[in-house]
CSV table of C-alpha atoms in Angstrom, one decimal:
chain,number,residue,atom,x,y,z
A,1,MET,CA,-57.6,-173.7,-5.0
A,2,GLU,CA,-59.0,-175.4,-1.9
A,3,ALA,CA,-57.6,-172.6,0.2
A,4,LEU,CA,-59.3,-170.0,-2.0
A,5,THR,CA,-62.6,-171.9,-1.9
A,6,ALA,CA,-62.4,-172.0,1.9
A,7,LEU,CA,-61.4,-168.3,2.1
A,8,PHE,CA,-64.5,-167.3,0.1
A,9,ALA,CA,-66.6,-169.4,2.5
A,10,GLY,CA,-64.9,-167.5,5.3
A,11,PHE,CA,-65.9,-164.2,3.7
A,12,GLU,CA,-69.5,-165.3,3.7
A,13,THR,CA,-69.2,-165.8,7.5
A,14,ALA,CA,-67.2,-162.6,8.1
A,15,LEU,CA,-69.4,-160.4,6.0
A,16,THR,CA,-72.7,-161.0,7.9
A,17,PRO,CA,-73.9,-157.7,9.5
A,18,LEU,CA,-73.3,-159.0,13.0
A,19,ASN,CA,-69.8,-160.1,12.4
A,20,LEU,CA,-69.0,-156.9,10.5
A,21,LEU,CA,-70.1,-155.0,13.6
A,22,TRP,CA,-67.9,-157.1,15.9
A,23,ALA,CA,-65.0,-156.6,13.5
A,24,LEU,CA,-65.5,-152.8,13.7
A,25,VAL,CA,-65.8,-153.0,17.5
A,26,GLY,CA,-62.5,-155.0,17.5
A,27,VAL,CA,-60.5,-152.7,15.3
A,28,THR,CA,-61.7,-149.6,17.1
A,29,LEU,CA,-60.9,-151.1,20.5
A,30,GLY,CA,-57.6,-152.3,19.2
A,31,THR,CA,-56.6,-148.9,17.9
A,32,LEU,CA,-57.8,-147.3,21.1
A,33,VAL,CA,-55.7,-149.6,23.4
A,34,GLY,CA,-52.8,-149.4,21.0
A,35,VAL,CA,-52.7,-145.6,21.3
A,36,LEU,CA,-53.0,-145.7,25.1
A,37,PRO,CA,-49.6,-146.4,26.6
A,38,GLY,CA,-49.0,-149.5,28.7
A,39,ILE,CA,-52.3,-151.3,27.8
A,40,GLY,CA,-51.9,-153.2,24.5
A,41,PRO,CA,-53.9,-155.9,22.7
A,42,ALA,CA,-52.8,-158.8,25.1
A,43,LEU,CA,-54.2,-157.0,28.2
A,44,THR,CA,-57.4,-156.0,26.3
A,45,VAL,CA,-58.2,-159.5,25.1
A,46,ALA,CA,-57.5,-160.8,28.6
A,47,LEU,CA,-59.9,-158.3,30.1
A,48,LEU,CA,-62.6,-159.2,27.6
A,49,LEU,CA,-62.4,-163.0,28.1
A,50,PRO,CA,-65.0,-163.1,30.9
A,51,VAL,CA,-67.3,-160.7,29.0
A,52,THR,CA,-67.2,-162.6,25.7
A,53,ALA,CA,-67.7,-166.1,27.2
A,54,LYS,CA,-71.3,-166.2,26.0
A,55,LEU,CA,-70.7,-164.8,22.5
A,56,PRO,CA,-70.7,-167.1,19.5
A,57,PRO,CA,-67.1,-168.3,19.0
A,58,VAL,CA,-66.8,-166.9,15.5
A,59,SER,CA,-68.0,-163.4,16.5
A,60,ALA,CA,-65.7,-163.4,19.6
A,61,PHE,CA,-62.6,-164.3,17.6
A,62,ILE,CA,-63.4,-161.9,14.8
A,63,MET,CA,-63.4,-159.2,17.5
A,64,PHE,CA,-60.2,-160.5,19.1
A,65,ALA,CA,-58.5,-160.5,15.7
A,66,GLY,CA,-59.6,-156.9,15.2
A,67,ILE,CA,-58.1,-156.0,18.6
A,68,TYR,CA,-54.9,-157.8,17.7
A,69,TYR,CA,-54.3,-156.0,14.4
A,70,GLY,CA,-55.7,-152.7,15.7
A,71,GLY,CA,-53.2,-152.7,18.6
A,72,MET,CA,-50.4,-152.9,16.1
A,73,PHE,CA,-51.8,-150.0,14.1
A,74,GLY,CA,-52.4,-147.9,17.2
A,75,GLY,CA,-49.1,-148.6,18.9
A,76,SER,CA,-47.3,-146.5,16.3
A,77,THR,CA,-49.2,-143.4,17.4
A,78,THR,CA,-47.9,-143.7,20.9
A,79,SER,CA,-44.3,-144.4,19.7
A,80,ILE,CA,-44.3,-141.4,17.3
A,81,LEU,CA,-46.1,-138.7,19.3
A,82,LEU,CA,-45.1,-139.7,22.9
A,83,ASN,CA,-41.8,-141.6,22.3
A,84,THR,CA,-43.2,-144.4,24.5
A,85,PRO,CA,-43.1,-147.8,22.7
A,86,GLY,CA,-45.9,-150.0,24.1
A,87,GLU,CA,-44.0,-153.1,23.2
A,88,SER,CA,-40.4,-154.0,22.5
A,89,SER,CA,-41.2,-154.4,18.8
A,90,SER,CA,-42.1,-150.7,18.6
A,91,ILE,CA,-38.8,-149.4,19.9
A,92,ILE,CA,-37.4,-148.6,16.4
A,93,THR,CA,-40.7,-146.8,15.4
A,94,ALA,CA,-40.2,-144.6,18.5
A,95,LEU,CA,-36.6,-144.0,17.7
A,96,GLU,CA,-37.1,-142.6,14.2
A,97,GLY,CA,-40.8,-141.7,14.3
A,98,ASN,CA,-40.5,-139.4,17.3
A,99,LYS,CA,-37.5,-137.6,15.7
A,100,MET,CA,-39.7,-137.0,12.6
A,101,ALA,CA,-42.5,-135.7,14.8
A,102,ARG,CA,-40.1,-133.2,16.5
A,103,ARG,CA,-39.1,-131.9,13.1
A,104,GLY,CA,-42.8,-131.2,12.3
A,105,ARG,CA,-43.3,-134.4,10.2
A,106,ALA,CA,-45.6,-136.3,12.6
A,107,ALA,CA,-48.3,-136.6,9.9
A,108,ALA,CA,-45.9,-138.3,7.4
A,109,ALA,CA,-44.6,-140.6,10.1
A,110,LEU,CA,-48.1,-141.7,11.2
A,111,ALA,CA,-49.1,-142.1,7.5
A,112,THR,CA,-46.2,-144.3,6.5
A,113,ALA,CA,-46.7,-146.4,9.7
A,114,ALA,CA,-50.5,-146.8,9.0
A,115,ILE,CA,-50.1,-147.6,5.2
A,116,GLY,CA,-47.1,-149.8,5.9
A,117,SER,CA,-49.1,-151.7,8.5
A,118,PHE,CA,-51.9,-152.1,5.9
A,119,VAL,CA,-49.6,-153.4,3.2
A,120,ALA,CA,-47.7,-155.8,5.5
A,121,GLY,CA,-50.9,-157.0,7.2
A,122,THR,CA,-52.6,-157.7,3.9
A,123,ILE,CA,-49.6,-159.5,2.4
A,124,GLY,CA,-49.0,-161.4,5.7
A,125,THR,CA,-52.7,-162.5,5.8
A,126,MET,CA,-52.4,-163.7,2.2
A,127,LEU,CA,-49.3,-165.8,3.1
A,128,LEU,CA,-51.2,-167.1,6.2
A,129,THR,CA,-54.1,-168.1,3.9
A,130,PHE,CA,-52.0,-170.5,1.9
A,131,ALA,CA,-49.3,-171.5,4.4
A,132,ALA,CA,-51.6,-172.5,7.3
A,133,PRO,CA,-53.6,-175.3,5.5
A,134,ALA,CA,-50.4,-176.8,4.1
A,135,ILE,CA,-48.7,-176.8,7.5
A,136,ALA,CA,-51.9,-178.2,9.1
A,137,GLU,CA,-51.8,-181.2,6.7
A,138,ILE,CA,-48.3,-182.0,7.7
A,139,ALA,CA,-49.0,-181.4,11.4
A,140,VAL,CA,-51.7,-184.1,11.5
A,141,GLN,CA,-48.9,-186.7,11.0
A,142,ILE,CA,-46.7,-185.4,13.9
A,143,PRO,CA,-46.6,-188.0,16.7
A,144,PRO,CA,-47.3,-187.0,20.4
A,145,SER,CA,-43.6,-187.3,21.3
A,146,ALA,CA,-42.7,-184.7,18.6
A,147,LYS,CA,-45.6,-182.4,19.7
A,148,PHE,CA,-44.2,-182.6,23.3
A,149,ALA,CA,-40.7,-181.7,21.9
A,150,LEU,CA,-42.2,-178.7,19.9
A,151,ILE,CA,-43.8,-177.4,23.1
A,152,MET,CA,-40.4,-177.7,24.9
A,153,LEU,CA,-38.8,-175.7,22.0
A,154,ALA,CA,-41.5,-173.0,22.3
A,155,PHE,CA,-40.9,-172.9,26.1
A,156,VAL,CA,-37.1,-172.5,25.8
A,157,THR,CA,-37.1,-170.0,22.9
A,158,ILE,CA,-39.9,-167.8,24.4
A,159,SER,CA,-38.1,-167.8,27.8
A,160,ALA,CA,-34.9,-166.7,26.0
A,161,THR,CA,-36.6,-164.1,23.7
A,162,PHE,CA,-38.8,-162.2,26.3
A,163,GLY,CA,-36.9,-160.1,28.8
A,164,GLY,CA,-33.3,-159.2,29.2
A,165,SER,CA,-32.2,-162.4,30.8
A,166,PRO,CA,-32.9,-166.0,29.7
A,167,LEU,CA,-32.6,-167.2,33.3
A,168,ARG,CA,-35.4,-164.8,34.4
A,169,GLY,CA,-37.4,-166.0,31.5
A,170,LEU,CA,-37.0,-169.6,32.6
A,171,VAL,CA,-37.9,-168.7,36.2
A,172,SER,CA,-41.1,-167.1,34.9
A,173,LEU,CA,-41.9,-170.1,32.8
A,174,PHE,CA,-41.5,-172.5,35.8
A,175,LEU,CA,-43.8,-170.3,37.8
A,176,GLY,CA,-46.4,-170.7,35.1
A,177,LEU,CA,-45.9,-174.5,34.8
A,178,ALA,CA,-46.3,-174.8,38.6
A,179,VAL,CA,-49.6,-172.9,38.6
A,180,GLY,CA,-50.8,-175.0,35.7
A,181,LEU,CA,-50.2,-178.2,37.7
A,182,ILE,CA,-52.6,-177.1,40.5
A,183,GLY,CA,-55.7,-179.1,40.8
A,184,THR,CA,-56.8,-182.8,40.4
A,185,ASP,CA,-54.8,-185.0,38.1
A,186,LEU,CA,-57.3,-186.3,35.5
A,187,GLN,CA,-55.7,-189.7,35.2
A,188,SER,CA,-54.9,-190.7,38.8
A,189,GLY,CA,-57.5,-188.5,40.6
A,190,GLN,CA,-54.8,-187.2,43.0
A,191,ALA,CA,-55.0,-183.6,44.2
A,192,ARG,CA,-51.8,-181.7,43.4
A,193,PHE,CA,-50.6,-178.5,45.2
A,194,THR,CA,-54.1,-177.7,46.5
A,195,LEU,CA,-52.9,-176.9,50.0
A,196,GLY,CA,-56.1,-178.6,51.3
A,197,ARG,CA,-58.3,-176.0,49.8
A,198,PRO,CA,-61.4,-177.5,48.0
A,199,GLU,CA,-61.6,-174.4,45.8
A,200,LEU,CA,-58.3,-175.5,44.1
A,201,LEU,CA,-59.4,-179.0,43.2
A,202,ASP,CA,-60.5,-177.9,39.8
A,203,GLY,CA,-57.4,-175.8,39.3
A,204,ILE,CA,-57.0,-172.1,39.0
A,205,ASP,CA,-59.0,-170.5,36.2
A,206,PHE,CA,-56.5,-169.3,33.6
A,207,ILE,CA,-58.5,-166.1,33.1
A,208,THR,CA,-57.9,-165.2,36.8
A,209,VAL,CA,-54.1,-165.8,36.3
A,210,VAL,CA,-54.0,-163.9,33.0
A,211,ILE,CA,-55.9,-160.9,34.3
A,212,GLY,CA,-54.0,-160.9,37.6
A,213,LEU,CA,-50.5,-161.0,36.0
A,214,PHE,CA,-51.3,-158.7,33.1
A,215,ALA,CA,-54.0,-156.2,34.2
A,216,ILE,CA,-53.6,-155.9,38.0
A,217,GLY,CA,-49.8,-156.2,37.8
A,218,GLU,CA,-49.6,-153.6,35.1
A,219,THR,CA,-51.9,-151.2,37.0
A,220,LEU,CA,-49.9,-151.5,40.2
A,221,TYR,CA,-46.6,-151.0,38.3
A,222,VAL,CA,-47.9,-147.9,36.4
A,223,ALA,CA,-49.3,-146.5,39.7
A,224,SER,CA,-45.9,-146.9,41.3
A,225,ARG,CA,-44.2,-144.9,38.6
A,226,LEU,CA,-46.7,-142.2,37.7
A,227,ARG,CA,-44.6,-139.4,39.1
A,228,ARG,CA,-41.5,-140.6,37.3
A,229,ASP,CA,-42.8,-141.3,33.8
A,230,ARG,CA,-44.0,-137.9,32.6
A,231,ALA,CA,-43.6,-137.3,28.8
A,232,SER,CA,-44.7,-134.5,26.6
A,233,VAL,CA,-47.1,-135.3,23.7
A,234,ILE,CA,-46.3,-133.8,20.4
A,235,LYS,CA,-49.3,-132.1,18.8
A,236,LEU,CA,-50.5,-133.4,15.5
A,237,GLU,CA,-51.5,-130.8,12.9
A,238,GLY,CA,-54.0,-132.1,10.3
A,239,ASN,CA,-54.5,-135.6,9.1
A,240,ALA,CA,-51.9,-138.3,8.5
A,241,SER,CA,-50.6,-137.8,4.9
A,242,MET,CA,-47.6,-138.3,2.8
A,243,THR,CA,-45.9,-136.4,-0.1
A,244,ARG,CA,-44.8,-138.0,-3.4
A,245,GLN,CA,-41.3,-138.2,-2.2
A,246,ASP,CA,-42.4,-139.9,1.0
A,247,TRP,CA,-44.2,-142.5,-1.1
A,248,ARG,CA,-41.1,-143.1,-3.2
A,249,ARG,CA,-39.0,-143.6,-0.1
A,250,SER,CA,-41.5,-145.8,1.7
A,251,TRP,CA,-42.9,-148.4,-0.7
A,252,LYS,CA,-39.7,-150.5,-0.9
A,253,PRO,CA,-39.1,-150.6,2.9
A,254,TRP,CA,-42.7,-151.7,3.3
A,255,LEU,CA,-42.1,-154.7,1.0
A,256,ARG,CA,-38.7,-155.6,2.5
A,257,GLY,CA,-40.1,-155.3,6.1
A,258,THR,CA,-42.9,-157.6,5.2
A,259,ALA,CA,-40.5,-160.2,3.7
A,260,LEU,CA,-38.4,-160.1,7.0
A,261,GLY,CA,-41.3,-160.0,9.4
A,262,PHE,CA,-43.6,-162.9,8.3
A,263,PRO,CA,-41.0,-165.7,8.5
A,264,PHE,CA,-39.9,-164.7,12.0
A,265,GLY,CA,-43.4,-164.6,13.2
A,266,ALA,CA,-44.3,-167.9,11.6
A,267,ILE,CA,-41.5,-170.0,13.3
A,268,PRO,CA,-42.1,-171.2,16.9
A,269,ALA,CA,-38.9,-169.4,18.0
A,270,GLY,CA,-39.9,-166.1,16.3
A,271,GLY,CA,-41.4,-162.8,17.3
A,272,ALA,CA,-41.5,-159.3,16.1
A,273,GLU,CA,-38.4,-157.8,17.9
A,274,ILE,CA,-35.7,-159.4,15.7
A,275,PRO,CA,-37.2,-158.5,12.3
A,276,THR,CA,-37.9,-154.9,13.2
A,277,PHE,CA,-34.2,-154.4,14.2
A,278,LEU,CA,-33.1,-156.3,11.1
A,279,SER,CA,-35.3,-154.1,8.9
A,280,TYR,CA,-33.9,-151.0,10.5
A,281,THR,CA,-30.3,-152.1,9.8
A,282,LEU,CA,-31.2,-153.1,6.3
A,283,GLU,CA,-32.9,-149.8,5.4
A,284,LYS,CA,-30.0,-147.9,6.9
A,285,ARG,CA,-27.6,-149.7,4.6
A,286,LEU,CA,-29.7,-149.4,1.5
A,287,SER,CA,-30.9,-145.8,2.0
A,288,LYS,CA,-29.8,-143.0,-0.3
A,289,HIS,CA,-30.1,-140.7,2.8
A,290,PRO,CA,-28.1,-142.6,5.5
A,291,GLU,CA,-27.3,-139.3,7.2
A,292,GLU,CA,-31.0,-138.9,8.2
A,293,PHE,CA,-31.0,-142.1,10.3
A,294,GLY,CA,-31.1,-141.2,14.0
A,295,LYS,CA,-32.5,-137.8,13.1
A,296,GLY,CA,-35.9,-138.9,11.6
A,297,ALA,CA,-35.6,-141.0,8.5
A,298,ILE,CA,-38.9,-142.1,7.0
A,299,GLU,CA,-37.4,-145.5,5.9
A,300,GLY,CA,-36.6,-146.1,9.6
A,301,VAL,CA,-40.4,-146.0,10.3
A,302,ALA,CA,-41.7,-147.7,7.2
A,303,GLY,CA,-39.6,-150.8,7.2
A,304,PRO,CA,-39.7,-151.8,10.9
A,305,GLU,CA,-43.5,-151.0,11.2
A,306,ALA,CA,-44.1,-153.3,8.2
A,307,ALA,CA,-41.9,-156.0,9.7
A,308,ASN,CA,-43.9,-155.7,13.0
A,309,ASN,CA,-47.3,-156.1,11.4
A,310,ALA,CA,-46.1,-158.9,9.0
A,311,ALA,CA,-44.8,-160.8,12.1
A,312,ALA,CA,-48.2,-160.3,13.8
A,313,ALA,CA,-49.8,-162.2,10.8
A,314,GLY,CA,-47.0,-164.8,10.9
A,315,VAL,CA,-47.6,-165.5,14.6
A,316,LEU,CA,-51.1,-166.9,13.7
A,317,VAL,CA,-49.5,-169.7,11.7
A,318,PRO,CA,-48.0,-171.7,14.6
A,319,LEU,CA,-51.0,-170.7,16.8
A,320,LEU,CA,-53.7,-172.1,14.4
A,321,THR,CA,-51.8,-175.0,13.0
A,322,LEU,CA,-49.8,-176.3,16.0
A,323,GLY,CA,-51.4,-174.6,19.0
A,324,LEU,CA,-48.1,-172.9,19.8
A,325,PRO,CA,-48.3,-169.2,20.8
A,326,THR,CA,-45.1,-167.1,20.2
A,327,SER,CA,-46.3,-163.8,21.6
A,328,ALA,CA,-48.2,-162.5,24.6
A,329,THR,CA,-51.4,-161.8,22.6
A,330,ALA,CA,-51.2,-165.2,20.9
A,331,ALA,CA,-51.0,-166.8,24.3
A,332,ILE,CA,-54.2,-165.0,25.4
A,333,LEU,CA,-55.9,-166.0,22.1
A,334,LEU,CA,-54.9,-169.7,22.9
A,335,ALA,CA,-56.6,-169.2,26.3
A,336,ALA,CA,-59.7,-167.9,24.5
A,337,PHE,CA,-59.8,-171.0,22.3
A,338,GLN,CA,-59.7,-173.1,25.4
A,339,GLN,CA,-62.4,-171.1,27.0
A,340,TYR,CA,-64.7,-172.3,24.2
A,341,GLY,CA,-63.5,-175.9,24.5
A,342,LEU,CA,-61.4,-175.6,21.3
A,343,GLN,CA,-57.8,-176.7,20.8
A,344,PRO,CA,-55.9,-175.0,18.0
A,345,GLY,CA,-54.0,-177.4,15.8
A,346,PRO,CA,-54.3,-179.2,12.5
A,347,LEU,CA,-57.7,-180.7,13.3
A,348,LEU,CA,-59.2,-177.2,13.9
A,349,PHE,CA,-59.2,-176.7,10.1
A,350,VAL,CA,-61.5,-179.8,9.8
A,351,THR,CA,-63.7,-179.6,12.9
A,352,ASN,CA,-64.2,-175.8,13.0
A,353,ALA,CA,-63.4,-174.7,9.4
A,354,ASP,CA,-66.1,-172.0,9.5
A,355,LEU,CA,-64.4,-170.4,12.6
A,356,VAL,CA,-60.8,-170.6,11.2
A,357,TRP,CA,-61.7,-169.3,7.7
A,358,GLY,CA,-64.1,-166.7,9.1
A,359,LEU,CA,-61.2,-165.5,11.3
A,360,ILE,CA,-58.7,-165.3,8.4
A,361,ALA,CA,-61.3,-163.5,6.2
A,362,SER,CA,-61.9,-161.0,9.0
A,363,LEU,CA,-58.2,-160.1,9.0
A,364,TYR,CA,-58.6,-158.8,5.4
A,365,ILE,CA,-61.7,-156.8,6.3
A,366,GLY,CA,-60.1,-155.5,9.5
A,367,ASN,CA,-57.1,-154.2,7.6
A,368,VAL,CA,-59.3,-152.1,5.4
A,369,MET,CA,-61.3,-150.8,8.4
A,370,LEU,CA,-58.0,-149.9,10.2
A,371,LEU,CA,-56.7,-147.9,7.3
A,372,ALA,CA,-60.0,-146.0,7.1
A,373,LEU,CA,-59.9,-145.4,10.9
A,374,ASN,CA,-56.2,-144.4,11.2
A,375,LEU,CA,-55.6,-142.0,8.3
A,376,PRO,CA,-58.4,-139.5,8.6
A,377,LEU,CA,-59.0,-139.9,12.3
A,378,ALA,CA,-55.3,-139.6,13.4
A,379,PRO,CA,-55.8,-136.3,15.3
A,380,ILE,CA,-58.7,-137.8,17.4
A,381,TRP,CA,-56.5,-140.8,18.3
A,382,ALA,CA,-53.7,-138.5,19.2
A,383,ARG,CA,-56.0,-136.6,21.7
A,384,LEU,CA,-56.5,-139.9,23.6
A,385,LEU,CA,-52.9,-139.6,24.8
A,386,LEU,CA,-54.1,-136.7,27.0
A,387,ILE,CA,-56.3,-138.9,29.2
A,388,PRO,CA,-55.0,-138.8,32.8
A,389,ARG,CA,-53.5,-142.2,33.6
A,390,PRO,CA,-55.0,-142.5,37.1
A,391,PHE,CA,-58.5,-142.5,35.6
A,392,LEU,CA,-57.5,-145.0,32.9
A,393,TYR,CA,-55.9,-147.5,35.2
A,394,ALA,CA,-58.6,-147.2,37.9
A,395,GLY,CA,-61.1,-148.2,35.3
A,396,ILE,CA,-59.0,-151.2,34.3
A,397,LEU,CA,-58.8,-152.2,38.0
A,398,VAL,CA,-62.6,-152.1,38.4
A,399,PHE,CA,-63.3,-153.9,35.1
A,400,SER,CA,-60.8,-156.6,36.0
A,401,THR,CA,-62.3,-157.2,39.4
A,402,VAL,CA,-65.9,-157.3,38.2
A,403,GLY,CA,-65.0,-159.6,35.2
A,404,VAL,CA,-63.2,-162.2,37.4
A,405,TYR,CA,-66.0,-162.2,40.0
A,406,SER,CA,-68.6,-162.7,37.4
A,407,LEU,CA,-67.0,-166.0,36.3
A,408,ASN,CA,-67.9,-168.0,39.4
A,409,ASN,CA,-69.3,-165.4,41.9
A,410,SER,CA,-66.5,-166.4,44.2
A,411,VAL,CA,-64.6,-164.2,46.7
A,412,PHE,CA,-61.8,-166.8,46.6
A,413,ASP,CA,-61.2,-165.9,42.9
A,414,LEU,CA,-60.8,-162.3,43.9
A,415,ILE,CA,-58.2,-163.3,46.5
A,416,LEU,CA,-56.3,-165.2,43.9
A,417,LEU,CA,-56.6,-162.2,41.5
A,418,ALA,CA,-55.1,-159.9,44.1
A,419,LEU,CA,-52.3,-162.5,44.7
A,420,PHE,CA,-51.4,-162.8,41.1
A,421,GLY,CA,-51.6,-159.1,40.7
A,422,VAL,CA,-48.9,-158.6,43.4
A,423,ILE,CA,-46.8,-161.3,41.7
A,424,GLY,CA,-47.3,-159.6,38.3
A,425,TYR,CA,-46.2,-156.3,39.9
A,426,GLY,CA,-43.1,-157.9,41.4
A,427,MET,CA,-42.2,-159.5,38.0
A,428,ARG,CA,-42.3,-156.1,36.3
A,429,ARG,CA,-40.5,-154.4,39.1
A,430,PHE,CA,-37.6,-156.9,39.0
A,431,ASP,CA,-37.6,-157.4,35.2
A,432,PHE,CA,-39.1,-160.9,35.0
A,433,PRO,CA,-41.0,-161.3,31.7
A,434,VAL,CA,-44.7,-162.1,32.2
A,435,THR,CA,-45.3,-163.8,28.9
A,436,PRO,CA,-43.4,-167.1,29.7
A,437,ALA,CA,-45.5,-167.5,32.8
A,438,ILE,CA,-48.7,-167.1,30.9
A,439,ILE,CA,-47.6,-169.6,28.3
A,440,GLY,CA,-46.5,-172.0,31.0
A,441,VAL,CA,-50.0,-171.9,32.6
A,442,ILE,CA,-51.7,-172.4,29.2
A,443,LEU,CA,-49.4,-174.9,27.5
A,444,GLY,CA,-48.2,-176.8,30.6
A,445,PRO,CA,-51.2,-179.2,30.8
A,446,THR,CA,-51.0,-179.8,27.0
A,447,ALA,CA,-47.3,-180.7,27.3
A,448,GLU,CA,-48.0,-183.1,30.2
A,449,SER,CA,-50.9,-184.7,28.2
A,450,GLN,CA,-48.7,-185.2,25.0
A,451,PHE,CA,-45.8,-186.6,27.2
A,452,ARG,CA,-48.2,-189.1,28.8
A,453,THR,CA,-49.7,-190.1,25.5
A,454,ALA,CA,-46.3,-190.7,24.0
A,455,LEU,CA,-45.4,-193.0,26.9
A,456,GLN,CA,-48.7,-194.9,26.8
A,457,GLN,CA,-48.2,-195.5,23.0
A,458,SER,CA,-44.7,-196.9,23.7
A,459,ASN,CA,-45.7,-198.9,26.8
A,460,GLY,CA,-43.7,-196.7,29.1
A,461,ASP,CA,-40.5,-196.7,27.0
A,462,PHE,CA,-38.7,-193.4,27.4
A,463,GLY,CA,-36.5,-194.4,24.4
A,464,ILE,CA,-39.3,-193.2,22.1
A,465,PHE,CA,-38.0,-189.7,22.5
A,466,ALA,CA,-34.6,-190.7,21.2
A,467,ARG,CA,-35.7,-193.2,18.5
A,468,GLN,CA,-38.3,-191.0,16.8
A,469,PRO,CA,-36.2,-188.9,14.4
A,470,LEU,CA,-38.2,-185.7,14.5
A,471,THR,CA,-38.6,-185.8,18.3
A,472,ALA,CA,-34.8,-186.4,18.7
A,473,PHE,CA,-33.9,-183.6,16.4
A,474,ILE,CA,-36.2,-181.0,18.1
A,475,LEU,CA,-34.9,-182.1,21.6
A,476,VAL,CA,-31.3,-181.7,20.4
A,477,VAL,CA,-32.2,-178.1,19.3
A,478,VAL,CA,-33.8,-177.5,22.7
A,479,ALA,CA,-30.6,-178.7,24.4
A,480,LEU,CA,-28.4,-176.5,22.2
A,481,ALA,CA,-30.7,-173.5,22.8
A,482,LEU,CA,-30.2,-174.0,26.6
A,483,ILE,CA,-26.4,-174.7,26.5
A,484,LEU,CA,-24.9,-172.6,23.7
A,485,PRO,CA,-25.9,-169.0,24.8
A,486,PRO,CA,-24.2,-169.2,28.3
A,487,ILE,CA,-21.0,-170.7,26.6
A,488,LEU,CA,-21.0,-168.0,24.0
A,489,ARG,CA,-21.5,-165.2,26.6
A,490,ALA,CA,-18.6,-166.7,28.7
A,491,ARG,CA,-16.3,-166.7,25.7
A,492,ALA,CA,-17.2,-163.1,24.8
A,493,ALA,CA,-16.5,-162.1,28.4
A,494,ARG,CA,-13.1,-163.7,28.4
A,495,ARG,CA,-12.2,-162.0,25.1
A,496,ALA,CA,-13.3,-158.7,26.5
C-alpha cells in the first residue's frame, strides 16, 4: 500500500503540464533516435547532459526516461525495415521482422513490436513499482564491504557480457577505471595521473569522456564505413496494424517475453541480450507454426521485443536501489544523477522521493504516449530512415563539440573530447566494448570510496572482506565468474 500511495504522489508530479511536456519531448526524441540507425538512447542522453544541466532534476529525468523507453520502441523500426539492429538486443527482431517485411507484412511486424513493447513496458514498470522499494529497504542494511563486492560483480559481469571477448571487456573496464582515478585524491590531497597539468587536478569531467567515447567515436566509425554499409529500406504501406490471427499468435509471446525479460534486467549481471534469445528459442518450440521461423514468424518478433522492453524496465531496479548500471543507457543515467549531485541507492527513496516516484509514474505515461506515437505515425518514422547519414552525423559532431565547450568554456576540454573520440573509434574498430569503460569511469570512484570506508570501519583489517558473509559470498562469485569461463572454453576446445 505504501508503494501505491507513493506512486499516486508520483503521478501528481508527473502530470503537471510542464512535466507532461518534457515526457512528450522525451518519448518523441527517443523514438526518433531509436529509428535512426547507430544513435540510440545512450548516445542521445549523453549529448543532452550539458544542455539539461540547468533543468529541474525531476523534469530532466522524466525526459531521459522517455528517451530510454522511446529508444526501445523506435529501435524495432530500424530492425524491421532496414535489417540493421541498433543494439545487440534487437538482433532477433531484425532476424524475423525483416523477413516479415520482405513478405509484405511490415505493418504487422511493426504493430506487434509496438504493442508488445507497450505490454511489456507497462508490466515491467508495475513490477518495478513494487520491487524497488522492497529492495531499497534491504539495501540500506548492506555494509560498505558488500557494496564494494557488488560493484566488483557488476564490473566483471558487464565486462563479460558486452562484446565478443571477456578479455576485451576487462581491458575496456581498466581503461575506464584509470580515467576515473585522474585528479586530486580527496583524502590525501595528492595529485594522481595529472601529468603536471593543472587542468586535470579536478579530474576529467565524465560528460567529456561519455560524449567522446560514444558520440565522437561513433561518428568517426560510421564515417569510416559509409561506403560499405549501404542497405535498402523496405517501404511501409499504411499504418502499423494487426489482424485477428496476428493478435491470437502474439499475446502469449508478449507475456512470456515479459516474464523472461524483467528478471534478467533486474539482476546486476543481467541485460537484454540473453532474454531475447531465450524468448526466441522458447517461442520456436511452443509455436504451432515452427516452419515459419527463419522466414518471418510473428511470434519471433512479439516475444523477443517484449523481453527487450521488460528487461529495460528491470534495469532500473539495480540502478535506483543499488546505484549499479547494467546497460549503456543506465550508465549514462547514473552519470546524469551525479551531475545533479544525487547518488542512486536505497537512500534516494527517502531523500528524493518526489524525483524517484515522479520518474516511475512518468514511465506509465510515456508508455501510453509511445503507443499513440508509434502505431498511427509509423509511416512518418519510417521516412526518417531516408535521411542521409553524413548530414546526421555532422550534426551530432557539432552538437557534441558545442555541448562540451559550454560546460567550462575550455579549449582543453575540446582537446580531451577529440582524444576520447579517437579512443572510442579505435575501440569500435577493434571490437572493444565501450560500455565497460563508461561504467569504470562512473563507478570507479564509488568503488574506491566503499573500499576505503570498509577498511576505516575495520581499522585497516583486510579480513573484513572474508569474515563478512555477504561480502565473502559475492567475492567468491566474482572469482568464479573470472576463472570458470576460460576453463570451460579450454575443455570445449580439447573435446573439439
